[in-house]
Amino acid sequence: MLLRRKHARDAGEIGRDMTLRADAARDAGQWQTAALLYSEAARLLPNSANLRIQAGHMFKESGIHEEAEAHYKAAAAMAPHDADLALQIGHFYKSSGRPALAAEAYGRALTLKPKWDEARNELAALGASGWRAVRERHAPTSLASDVPLLELVPRPHEDLLVDHQEGVEMRRLGRRERTRWGIETTLRGVEAIRGFCISLRPVTEVQLYLNGQLIHRGMVKGGYLLKHERSDLGPRKYVFNIWYDFSSYVPGWHDIEVRLMDGRSRPLSHHTRIVIDEPLSERAHAASDGVVEVAVGDDRTIEQQIRSRRSMVREGRRAMFATPPQTILVQRADQLGDVVVSVPAMRRLRALFPEARIVGLVSSANRDLVETLELFDECLPIDFPDDLWERRRVMGIEAQRTLQRQLAAYNFDMAIDFSENASSRPLLLLSAAPVLVGFRSDRVPSLTIEIEGNTHDRWDGHEIVPHTNKLLGLVEWLGAMARSETNIVRRKNLSRERLAAFNLLETERFVVLHDGARLKFSRWPHYLRLAEQILAKTDVRVVMLTDDPVDQSSLPESLLASGRFELIDRRLPFDDFDALLSFASVFVGNDSGPKHIASLRGTQVVSIHMARNNWNEWGQENGGLIVSRRVPCTGCLVWHDPEECGKDFACITDIAPEEVARAVYRLL
């Protein structure tokens, strides 16, 4: 008994001595030493909550959070009603990056001491940081939002106002192309250089410099009020659209500068480096209105030459391929697994083009597998290694030349790269095929048909379907692009009797002219002259639909006197409107919805197409004729800011009534 008491006295004395040593280490900033001493003292004096707290503090300061947490929990078990201890534990969890446990501890401190501002402020600070308790969260049941979609909500007018700064904004200056000098901004032949400048002073002239030499000077249009400009006294917009022929310049790198001059010759300019390459021919790019040639030795200006040319008249029925491809190259020059997942897509390609000769370009290591699949008429193995140093697949210059000679013998009509990785995409160019197909990549900006088909896991952004499906998607996309079926849907419940309301007999032939379009600047301005010519040269009736009220007295005398002209300047019930479009012998309209409805009903359509987008994209598909003009600024996509055209929409206003009339006569 005496020995046990002696031992207890010794343990207590040792514990108290360690506590004193721990206090000294703490005061000296020796956190880890103090932590170990407090921990040992707490073992010797197991009923001391304070020693557990001090050990927790010191382990926390030492960054040993697991030990600190163990001591804090032990202290809390000994002193469950200690509000200050609960607060200290909250501080520990907050500094450890565990806000949920910190909030729980602060909440316990506030429960033990309800009016304690310090605990209440700590909880408020957690809430202000954006944290919330699990019980306050609402688990989403779907991807749909249950709150307003803010990106669709109209913004206050004031939020759209800006203070415009002076400068030059280019809307068009060449295009990115693969050239002998790399993938660079390139100019070829007749080009449009268009844009605008923002200036506080009136701008009087635009100048174009090449390698420091002045090569063009001309007028600007403006100054237009800037939309969304905050100040009524702010700068104005001055627009330029330069048509210039670069055919005479040496191919290669050049410095180009656009200068905008005010009355005091204070320039605003845009300067950059571009590549000039050989011009393209209209014959080789018959479907492109943006490729324009001008005559050598013609004394007229480029603009005079272009604007005096005849318009283009093309068939509405069209297809990507005039005839199905006869020879097709398929690239799969990568790994074994890549070949395997491509099998369904390759089979589908064969089904789409059953008569074509399909040649596979595959890595040498995969040749044996490919030949067992019997997918290709011929297999060409190549070495296209993945270079670990460059982290991409590479092929030396001599190997490229050898492959180019091999591929030239096949005279490919189309080449397809089945790899989603862009490393092999440049190989398509060695095939010299006129149609290149593959997944979209900036490394080959000249693909004819490309797809960017992806699926996304909501959280990590990676794919959620097998790669096989994506390859099938590429081939199905190719098939969709190659389709040329008509799309005619006639109404069985629509009767010609409705035409009587417009003074038309059921057996009478008539032409409908529709002068409307959502974009007012895309409306051809010569419909009345066209009506006069059709009435003069044919025996058909002419029904003109217009979006705007018309003063009858302003019409030409020949139309007022004609018994075969009907003007409708009011909104019609849809069935009446549909009847006019469905039973017309010919419909003439702008690039707008009614043109497409008439084509859908099987009516012969003459569409008058401006060059803001391509005629072969938005022209009607079921037949008829499409009238457009070749201009170098084709594809401008002008919409909200029509003043940026800079050429008064010559691409549509220069289409002559006689040209449209001849197209109508062809279809009657």
XYZ file of C-alpha atoms in Angstrom:
668
model
C 0.000 0.000 0.000
C 2.824 2.402 0.915
C 4.605 1.589 -2.383
C 1.493 2.346 -4.415
C 1.044 5.713 -2.651
C 4.714 6.524 -3.177
C 4.371 5.679 -6.872
C 1.254 7.875 -7.182
C 3.034 10.767 -5.509
C 5.958 10.300 -7.864
C 3.670 10.271 -11.000
C 1.900 13.403 -9.837
C 5.149 15.180 -9.125
C 6.591 14.107 -12.477
C 3.423 15.284 -14.251
C 3.549 18.665 -12.555
C 7.242 18.986 -13.345
C 6.570 18.178 -17.008
C 3.802 20.746 -17.007
C 6.240 23.428 -15.849
C 8.740 22.388 -18.524
C 5.941 22.389 -21.127
C 4.893 25.902 -20.076
C 8.477 27.103 -20.505
C 8.768 25.516 -23.964
C 5.443 27.072 -24.958
C 6.534 30.510 -23.798
C 9.764 30.090 -25.782
C 7.811 29.249 -28.942
C 9.044 25.647 -29.006
C 5.641 24.286 -30.046
C 6.537 20.678 -30.810
C 8.592 20.234 -27.607
C 5.768 21.775 -25.594
C 3.246 19.494 -27.329
C 5.190 16.351 -26.393
C 5.648 17.504 -22.776
C 1.963 18.440 -22.348
C 0.975 15.122 -23.900
C 3.153 13.168 -21.450
C 1.921 15.287 -18.532
C -1.675 14.545 -19.552
C -0.855 10.826 -19.534
C 0.515 11.104 -16.024
C -2.361 13.357 -14.882
C -5.293 11.775 -16.795
C -8.022 13.833 -15.118
C -6.673 17.210 -16.283
C -8.756 18.608 -19.148
C -6.520 21.693 -19.213
C -3.434 19.616 -20.078
C -5.352 18.033 -22.968
C -6.337 21.490 -24.187
C -2.758 22.774 -23.979
C -1.464 19.689 -25.780
C -4.080 20.274 -28.485
C -2.999 23.908 -28.859
C 0.669 22.996 -29.174
C 0.091 20.179 -31.680
C -2.079 22.583 -33.701
C 0.714 25.181 -33.733
C 3.151 22.443 -34.816
C 0.894 21.485 -37.733
C 0.268 17.979 -36.357
C -3.502 18.167 -36.656
C -4.372 14.527 -36.008
C -2.737 14.618 -32.544
C -4.268 18.016 -31.824
C -7.759 16.750 -32.674
C -7.338 13.701 -30.423
C -6.424 15.895 -27.436
C -9.258 18.373 -28.106
C -11.777 15.531 -28.261
C -10.448 14.069 -25.005
C -10.748 17.486 -23.324
C -14.307 17.944 -24.629
C -15.282 14.562 -23.179
C -13.974 15.700 -19.784
C -15.573 19.178 -19.972
C -18.699 18.887 -22.143
C -20.198 22.126 -20.761
C -17.146 24.337 -21.326
C -18.220 27.001 -23.868
C -14.701 28.409 -24.234
C -13.343 24.942 -25.074
C -16.042 24.510 -27.731
C -15.009 27.871 -29.216
C -11.326 26.840 -29.256
C -12.214 23.580 -30.983
C -14.151 25.629 -33.556
C -11.033 27.731 -34.193
C -9.011 24.542 -34.628
C -11.383 23.103 -37.227
C -11.607 26.432 -39.064
C -7.810 26.675 -39.318
C -7.722 23.042 -40.496
C -10.026 23.777 -43.425
C -13.004 21.823 -42.029
C -15.870 24.344 -41.953
C -18.617 21.822 -41.161
C -16.954 20.717 -37.893
C -16.021 24.325 -37.103
C -19.668 25.376 -37.445
C -20.755 22.489 -35.238
C -18.279 23.523 -32.519
C -19.220 27.213 -32.728
C -22.868 26.235 -32.549
C -22.202 24.178 -29.411
C -20.389 27.157 -27.845
C -23.375 29.398 -28.625
C -25.760 26.846 -27.129
C -23.712 26.731 -23.937
C -23.442 30.534 -23.851
C -26.425 31.870 -25.878
C -25.538 35.573 -25.956
C -21.868 35.131 -26.730
C -21.021 37.545 -29.578
C -17.691 35.913 -30.401
C -19.289 32.541 -31.185
C -22.130 34.212 -33.104
C -19.654 36.262 -35.169
C -17.631 33.170 -36.054
C -20.757 31.425 -37.354
C -21.704 34.529 -39.326
C -18.216 34.679 -40.864
C -18.554 31.084 -42.070
C -21.878 31.929 -43.686
C -20.423 35.040 -45.304
C -17.715 32.876 -46.899
C -20.427 30.942 -48.745
C -20.487 27.831 -46.580
C -23.811 26.311 -45.587
C -24.852 23.362 -43.487
C -25.722 20.072 -45.184
C -29.316 20.340 -43.982
C -29.664 23.634 -45.858
C -28.603 22.200 -49.210
C -31.023 21.152 -51.933
C -29.942 18.163 -53.977
C -30.607 18.794 -57.691
C -32.930 16.251 -59.236
C -31.895 17.015 -62.831
C -29.722 19.269 -64.945
C -32.664 21.622 -65.446
C -32.457 24.863 -63.508
C -35.266 25.811 -61.148
C -34.271 29.473 -61.185
C -34.462 31.998 -64.052
C -31.790 31.604 -66.732
C -30.054 34.908 -66.215
C -28.371 34.851 -69.625
C -31.836 35.102 -71.216
C -33.107 37.954 -69.068
C -33.047 41.375 -70.817
C -30.458 43.665 -69.313
C -31.088 47.289 -68.387
C -30.221 49.626 -71.235
C -27.613 51.328 -69.068
C -25.712 48.062 -68.628
C -25.050 47.909 -72.382
C -23.541 51.372 -72.666
C -19.798 51.645 -73.194
C -17.212 54.362 -73.689
C -15.805 53.538 -77.124
C -12.092 54.087 -77.603
C -10.450 55.298 -80.792
C -8.934 52.593 -82.960
C -9.268 50.377 -86.030
C -11.371 47.202 -86.037
C -10.756 44.744 -88.878
C -13.710 42.701 -90.064
C -11.860 40.977 -92.902
C -8.195 40.745 -93.785
C -7.414 37.435 -95.472
C -8.039 33.985 -94.029
C -6.022 31.340 -92.231
C -4.576 28.941 -94.815
C -1.836 26.356 -95.073
C 0.875 27.804 -97.310
C 4.530 27.177 -98.046
C 5.226 29.536 -95.152
C 3.034 27.707 -92.642
C -0.572 28.184 -91.572
C -0.840 31.936 -91.881
C -3.228 34.782 -92.665
C -3.257 34.745 -96.459
C -4.348 37.020 -99.305
C -4.949 35.668 -102.825
C -5.898 37.609 -105.934
C -8.859 39.955 -105.522
C -9.565 40.416 -101.834
C -11.842 42.522 -99.667
C -10.180 44.358 -96.801
C -12.974 45.691 -94.675
C -13.572 47.077 -91.236
C -14.116 50.377 -89.499
C -12.387 52.883 -87.305
C -13.682 54.738 -84.280
C -12.543 58.334 -84.202
C -13.325 61.549 -82.370
C -12.333 63.497 -85.504
C -14.050 63.130 -88.891
C -12.168 60.563 -90.994
C -11.837 61.490 -94.652
C -9.752 58.767 -96.292
C -8.539 55.183 -96.035
C -5.057 54.280 -97.283
C -3.566 50.843 -97.852
C 0.183 50.266 -97.606
C 2.151 47.165 -98.568
C 5.742 46.998 -97.332
C 5.588 50.734 -96.663
C 4.393 51.583 -100.191
C 1.012 53.266 -100.692
C -1.039 50.998 -102.994
C -4.581 52.303 -102.516
C -6.431 55.332 -101.257
C -10.157 55.797 -101.133
C -13.118 57.298 -99.330
C -14.739 55.981 -96.178
C -18.411 55.913 -95.251
C -19.575 57.525 -92.032
C -19.483 58.844 -89.433
C -22.165 56.686 -88.011
C -23.440 56.929 -84.481
C -21.982 54.129 -82.398
C -24.556 51.794 -80.961
C -24.371 51.559 -77.171
C -22.115 54.628 -76.937
C -22.545 56.263 -73.546
C -21.934 59.860 -74.601
C -23.827 61.848 -77.227
C -20.544 63.630 -77.918
C -18.555 60.414 -78.218
C -16.606 59.148 -81.254
C -18.155 58.060 -84.556
C -17.761 55.015 -86.781
C -16.157 55.245 -90.244
C -16.418 52.200 -92.515
C -14.133 50.968 -95.289
C -14.418 48.048 -97.717
C -11.425 47.967 -100.059
C -11.485 45.648 -103.083
C -7.916 45.129 -104.212
C -6.107 42.722 -106.555
C -2.933 41.238 -105.036
C -2.215 38.996 -108.050
C 0.785 41.060 -109.161
C 2.699 40.755 -105.902
C 5.423 38.199 -105.247
C 4.175 35.287 -103.115
C 5.572 35.324 -99.602
C 5.619 37.435 -96.470
C 4.536 41.087 -96.631
C 3.802 43.904 -94.208
C 0.353 45.414 -94.659
C -1.068 48.528 -93.045
C -4.509 50.119 -93.153
C -4.448 53.829 -92.316
C -7.467 56.001 -91.637
C -6.788 59.713 -92.084
C -8.669 62.657 -90.618
C -8.572 66.204 -91.958
C -5.358 66.899 -90.083
C -3.597 63.799 -91.431
C -3.580 62.232 -88.000
C -3.689 58.505 -88.785
C -5.319 55.633 -86.979
C -3.856 52.416 -88.314
C -3.839 48.630 -88.244
C -0.547 46.950 -89.114
C 0.202 43.242 -89.448
C 2.191 40.623 -91.353
C 0.430 38.523 -93.976
C 1.257 36.006 -96.684
C 0.372 36.713 -100.311
C -0.079 33.542 -102.349
C -1.115 32.694 -105.899
C -4.672 33.713 -106.870
C -7.454 31.159 -107.170
C -9.376 30.679 -110.402
C -13.135 31.022 -110.740
C -13.228 27.891 -112.872
C -11.647 25.765 -110.151
C -13.990 27.267 -107.542
C -17.174 27.561 -109.548
C -19.428 27.281 -106.499
C -17.713 30.043 -104.524
C -18.952 33.599 -104.999
C -15.974 34.868 -103.014
C -13.441 33.916 -105.702
C -13.362 36.802 -108.185
C -11.086 37.390 -111.152
C -10.589 40.682 -112.966
C -9.236 41.266 -116.451
C -5.577 42.153 -116.905
C -5.162 45.425 -118.777
C -8.709 46.650 -118.154
C -8.556 50.397 -117.508
C -11.602 50.351 -115.278
C -11.251 50.163 -111.513
C -11.606 46.796 -109.818
C -14.941 47.885 -108.381
C -16.233 48.929 -111.797
C -15.200 45.601 -113.289
C -16.814 43.544 -110.536
C -20.040 45.514 -110.391
C -20.528 45.444 -114.168
C -20.304 41.653 -114.405
C -23.292 39.444 -114.987
C -24.842 37.768 -111.976
C -24.472 34.055 -111.313
C -27.501 31.830 -111.972
C -27.226 28.313 -110.574
C -29.473 25.287 -110.195
C -31.229 24.897 -106.874
C -30.720 21.127 -106.867
C -27.138 20.504 -105.870
C -24.965 18.014 -104.042
C -21.548 17.873 -102.444
C -20.491 15.367 -105.115
C -21.563 15.729 -108.731
C -20.894 11.983 -108.968
C -20.162 9.602 -106.069
C -16.459 9.349 -105.143
C -14.702 6.587 -107.057
C -11.503 6.370 -104.985
C -11.396 7.011 -101.240
C -8.404 7.091 -98.908
C -9.005 6.117 -95.273
C -6.305 7.004 -92.733
C -5.915 5.005 -89.528
C -2.176 5.296 -88.987
C -2.062 4.860 -85.230
C -2.572 2.095 -82.660
C -4.112 -1.383 -82.679
C -7.071 -0.390 -80.514
C -7.774 2.594 -82.763
C -8.202 0.238 -85.713
C -10.534 -2.044 -83.766
C -12.908 0.739 -82.684
C -13.005 1.992 -86.299
C -14.431 -1.219 -87.765
C -18.156 -0.258 -87.559
C -17.438 3.153 -89.108
C -15.420 1.586 -91.929
C -18.248 -0.830 -92.663
C -20.713 2.045 -92.746
C -18.443 3.927 -95.148
C -18.489 0.929 -97.472
C -22.297 0.870 -97.313
C -22.485 4.575 -98.214
C -20.138 4.224 -101.195
C -20.465 0.598 -102.342
C -18.912 1.188 -105.771
C -15.872 3.116 -104.565
C -12.350 1.745 -104.361
C -11.333 2.262 -100.735
C -7.641 2.280 -99.838
C -6.490 2.065 -96.225
C -3.437 3.969 -95.014
C -2.414 2.161 -91.820
C 0.618 1.786 -89.592
C 2.889 -1.114 -90.518
C 2.255 -2.785 -87.166
C -1.480 -3.029 -87.908
C -1.298 -4.262 -91.489
C -1.909 -7.929 -90.666
C -5.010 -7.152 -88.591
C -6.421 -4.791 -91.214
C -6.061 -7.353 -93.994
C -8.057 -9.919 -91.985
C -10.952 -7.449 -91.670
C -11.452 -7.247 -95.459
C -12.540 -3.619 -95.230
C -10.264 -2.150 -97.886
C -9.632 -2.912 -101.515
C -5.978 -2.213 -100.861
C -3.839 -1.547 -97.812
C -0.854 0.842 -97.723
C 1.380 0.416 -94.646
C 3.436 3.382 -93.439
C 5.816 4.152 -90.599
C 4.383 7.046 -88.635
C 5.984 6.760 -85.179
C 4.992 8.591 -82.047
C 8.101 10.585 -81.110
C 8.446 10.630 -77.318
C 10.674 13.701 -77.369
C 8.329 15.776 -79.538
C 5.211 14.146 -78.061
C 3.595 13.756 -81.461
C 3.752 11.566 -84.543
C 6.398 12.593 -87.048
C 7.446 11.808 -90.612
C 10.621 12.998 -92.298
C 10.631 15.021 -95.511
C 11.847 12.195 -97.756
C 9.263 9.820 -96.306
C 6.580 12.432 -96.995
C 7.679 12.776 -100.609
C 7.690 9.018 -101.070
C 4.191 8.734 -99.621
C 2.955 11.624 -101.759
C 4.172 9.853 -104.911
C 2.472 6.621 -103.829
C -0.837 8.349 -103.158
C -0.767 10.380 -106.379
C -1.115 7.186 -108.412
C -4.620 6.605 -107.017
C -6.076 10.003 -107.976
C -8.237 10.075 -104.847
C -11.597 11.835 -104.912
C -11.822 11.962 -101.125
C -9.548 11.346 -98.137
C -10.764 10.659 -94.592
C -8.783 10.682 -91.358
C -10.457 8.502 -88.730
C -8.159 9.711 -85.954
C -9.602 12.245 -83.557
C -6.069 13.169 -82.556
C -4.809 15.844 -84.943
C -1.315 14.374 -85.384
C -2.219 12.511 -88.561
C -4.493 15.189 -90.026
C -1.752 16.832 -92.147
C -1.249 13.518 -93.975
C -4.565 14.175 -95.724
C -2.877 16.945 -97.692
C -0.436 14.456 -99.238
C -3.357 12.654 -100.890
C -4.173 15.683 -103.121
C -7.842 14.691 -102.794
C -10.234 17.592 -103.507
C -12.445 16.585 -100.562
C -10.835 16.159 -97.129
C -12.824 14.764 -94.202
C -12.040 14.477 -90.507
C -12.528 15.717 -86.989
C -12.107 19.456 -86.629
C -8.576 20.671 -85.949
C -6.888 24.046 -86.250
C -3.826 22.207 -87.574
C -5.622 21.583 -90.874
C -7.948 24.557 -91.456
C -8.725 23.448 -95.011
C -10.898 20.379 -94.357
C -13.901 20.222 -96.674
C -16.111 18.273 -94.282
C -15.380 18.265 -90.588
C -17.160 17.378 -87.401
C -16.671 18.362 -83.787
C -18.899 15.794 -82.150
C -18.404 15.403 -78.427
C -20.300 14.181 -75.421
C -19.476 15.384 -71.942
C -19.545 14.021 -68.448
C -21.092 16.790 -66.424
C -18.254 16.893 -63.910
C -14.971 15.995 -65.597
C -15.883 17.005 -69.162
C -14.674 13.719 -70.665
C -16.528 11.540 -73.155
C -19.427 9.359 -72.019
C -19.889 7.208 -75.135
C -17.544 4.660 -76.724
C -15.103 6.022 -79.264
C -16.728 3.703 -81.804
C -19.838 5.881 -81.698
C -17.890 9.039 -82.468
C -16.299 7.452 -85.528
C -19.702 6.284 -86.705
C -20.889 9.843 -86.178
C -18.135 11.108 -88.478
C -19.191 8.740 -91.265
C -22.901 9.458 -90.785
C -22.101 13.177 -90.944
C -20.277 12.564 -94.215
C -23.312 10.679 -95.499
C -25.609 13.533 -94.500
C -23.383 16.076 -96.250
C -23.382 13.954 -99.407
C -27.170 13.545 -99.572
C -29.101 15.137 -102.418
C -32.679 13.979 -101.869
C -35.551 16.363 -102.469
C -37.673 17.510 -99.571
C -41.163 18.179 -100.939
C -44.235 18.134 -98.702
C -47.507 19.039 -100.411
C -50.767 19.625 -98.568
C -53.654 17.366 -99.500
C -56.195 19.601 -97.764
C -55.265 22.764 -99.669
C -57.488 23.641 -102.636
C -56.896 25.933 -105.606
C -60.327 27.373 -104.866
C -58.616 29.685 -102.395
C -57.010 31.488 -105.335
C -60.355 33.051 -106.287
C -59.913 35.558 -103.457
C -57.006 36.996 -105.453
C -58.846 37.135 -108.791
C -57.037 34.009 -109.969
C -58.766 31.259 -111.909
C -58.036 27.692 -110.828
C -56.437 26.910 -114.185
C -54.539 30.169 -114.497
C -50.750 30.334 -114.388
C -49.285 32.982 -112.144
C -45.948 34.116 -110.722
C -45.632 35.213 -107.098
C -43.141 37.943 -106.246
C -42.366 38.365 -102.549
C -40.240 41.393 -101.716
C -39.989 40.897 -97.949
C -37.222 39.636 -95.691
C -36.525 39.891 -91.987
C -33.299 41.798 -92.676
C -34.400 44.860 -94.605
C -31.025 45.324 -96.268
C -31.331 41.835 -97.807
C -34.406 42.871 -99.800
C -33.804 43.148 -103.536
C -35.062 46.612 -104.620
C -36.213 45.885 -108.199
C -39.408 43.826 -107.861
C -41.655 46.382 -109.557
C -39.371 46.507 -112.601
C -39.309 42.704 -112.621
C -43.122 42.619 -112.573
C -43.226 44.962 -115.577
C -40.859 42.756 -117.561
C -42.708 39.509 -116.778
C -46.024 41.062 -117.785
C -44.496 42.424 -120.988
C -42.817 39.187 -122.082
C -45.309 36.500 -120.916
C -49.029 35.889 -120.597
C -48.945 34.875 -116.912
C -50.462 36.839 -114.074
C -48.213 38.412 -111.438
C -49.104 38.485 -107.746
C -46.815 40.684 -105.687
C -46.667 40.218 -101.926
C -45.077 43.049 -99.991
C -44.388 43.471 -96.299
C -45.001 47.224 -96.322
C -48.145 49.193 -97.188
C -47.927 50.617 -100.715
C -49.399 53.830 -102.052
C -51.122 52.577 -105.213
C -50.580 55.905 -106.945
C -46.817 55.406 -106.651
C -46.878 52.262 -108.799
C -45.649 52.416 -112.409
C -48.385 53.211 -114.895
C -47.859 49.919 -116.714
C -48.718 47.964 -113.562
C -51.748 50.074 -112.714
C -53.077 49.596 -116.231
C -52.477 45.848 -116.335
C -55.331 43.487 -115.592
C -52.822 40.743 -114.814
C -51.119 42.412 -111.846
C -52.296 41.912 -108.269
C -50.657 43.715 -105.335
C -51.173 42.366 -101.809
C -49.736 44.568 -99.066
C -51.468 43.044 -96.066
C -50.848 40.038 -93.884
C -52.767 37.016 -95.194
C -54.225 34.068 -93.300
C -51.647 31.304 -93.494
C -53.777 29.000 -95.661
C -54.284 31.762 -98.255
C -50.582 32.560 -98.175
C -49.739 28.859 -98.468
C -52.098 28.459 -101.442
C -50.403 31.273 -103.358
C -46.977 29.735 -102.743
C -48.097 26.153 -103.393
C -49.925 26.723 -106.694
C -47.699 29.394 -108.241
C -45.964 28.496 -111.488
C -42.874 30.307 -110.209
C -42.086 31.984 -106.901
C -39.493 34.791 -106.782
C -38.190 35.943 -103.430
C -35.274 36.997 -101.295
C -33.363 34.715 -98.958
C -36.250 34.424 -96.509
C -38.755 31.959 -95.086
C -41.435 32.173 -97.824
C -38.873 31.052 -100.404
C -38.269 27.890 -98.396
C -41.999 27.250 -97.936
C -42.582 27.546 -101.689
C -39.749 25.097 -102.328
C -41.127 22.734 -99.678
C -44.447 22.696 -101.557
C -42.672 21.757 -104.796
C -42.991 25.152 -106.501
C -40.259 26.294 -108.871
C -38.346 29.017 -107.039
C -36.072 31.812 -108.184
C -34.254 33.056 -105.102
C -32.309 36.307 -105.088
C -29.425 35.680 -102.765
C -27.183 38.320 -101.228
C -23.620 37.368 -100.336
C -23.705 37.822 -96.549
C -23.760 34.017 -96.415
C -23.199 31.370 -99.080
C -25.871 30.687 -101.686
C -25.163 26.951 -101.484
C -25.870 26.971 -97.750
C -29.182 28.851 -97.681
C -30.457 28.605 -101.240
C -33.551 26.432 -101.729
C -32.798 22.745 -102.369
C -35.689 21.204 -104.294
C -35.206 22.900 -107.627
C -35.484 26.219 -109.354
C -32.666 28.725 -109.741
C -30.520 30.790 -107.399
C -29.284 34.214 -108.503
C -26.260 35.721 -106.755
C -23.162 37.799 -107.463
C -19.454 37.199 -107.161
C -17.963 39.759 -104.775
C -14.723 39.483 -102.786
C -16.452 40.311 -99.492
C -18.759 37.280 -99.726
C -19.491 35.785 -96.323
C -19.520 39.074 -94.398
C -22.413 37.931 -92.155
C -23.436 41.566 -91.659
C -26.510 41.629 -89.446
C -26.988 44.061 -86.575
C -24.677 46.684 -88.075
C -25.644 47.017 -91.753
C -23.603 50.201 -92.111
C -20.491 47.995 -91.976
C -21.104 46.722 -95.521
C -19.285 49.688 -97.010
C -20.474 48.858 -100.569
C -24.193 49.683 -100.287
C -24.977 45.960 -100.567
C -23.844 45.761 -104.178
C -24.077 41.970 -103.882
C -27.866 42.241 -104.141
C -28.637 45.692 -105.532
C -26.478 45.010 -108.620
C -28.559 41.973 -109.602
C -30.401 43.299 -112.646
C -34.164 42.802 -113.170
C -33.393 41.410 -116.635
C -31.250 38.657 -115.090
C -33.986 37.592 -112.693
C -36.595 37.800 -115.453
C -34.563 35.452 -117.662
C -34.415 32.979 -114.773
C -38.211 33.160 -114.458
C -38.667 32.552 -118.195
C -36.494 29.419 -117.947
C -38.852 27.946 -115.362
C -42.187 28.900 -116.936
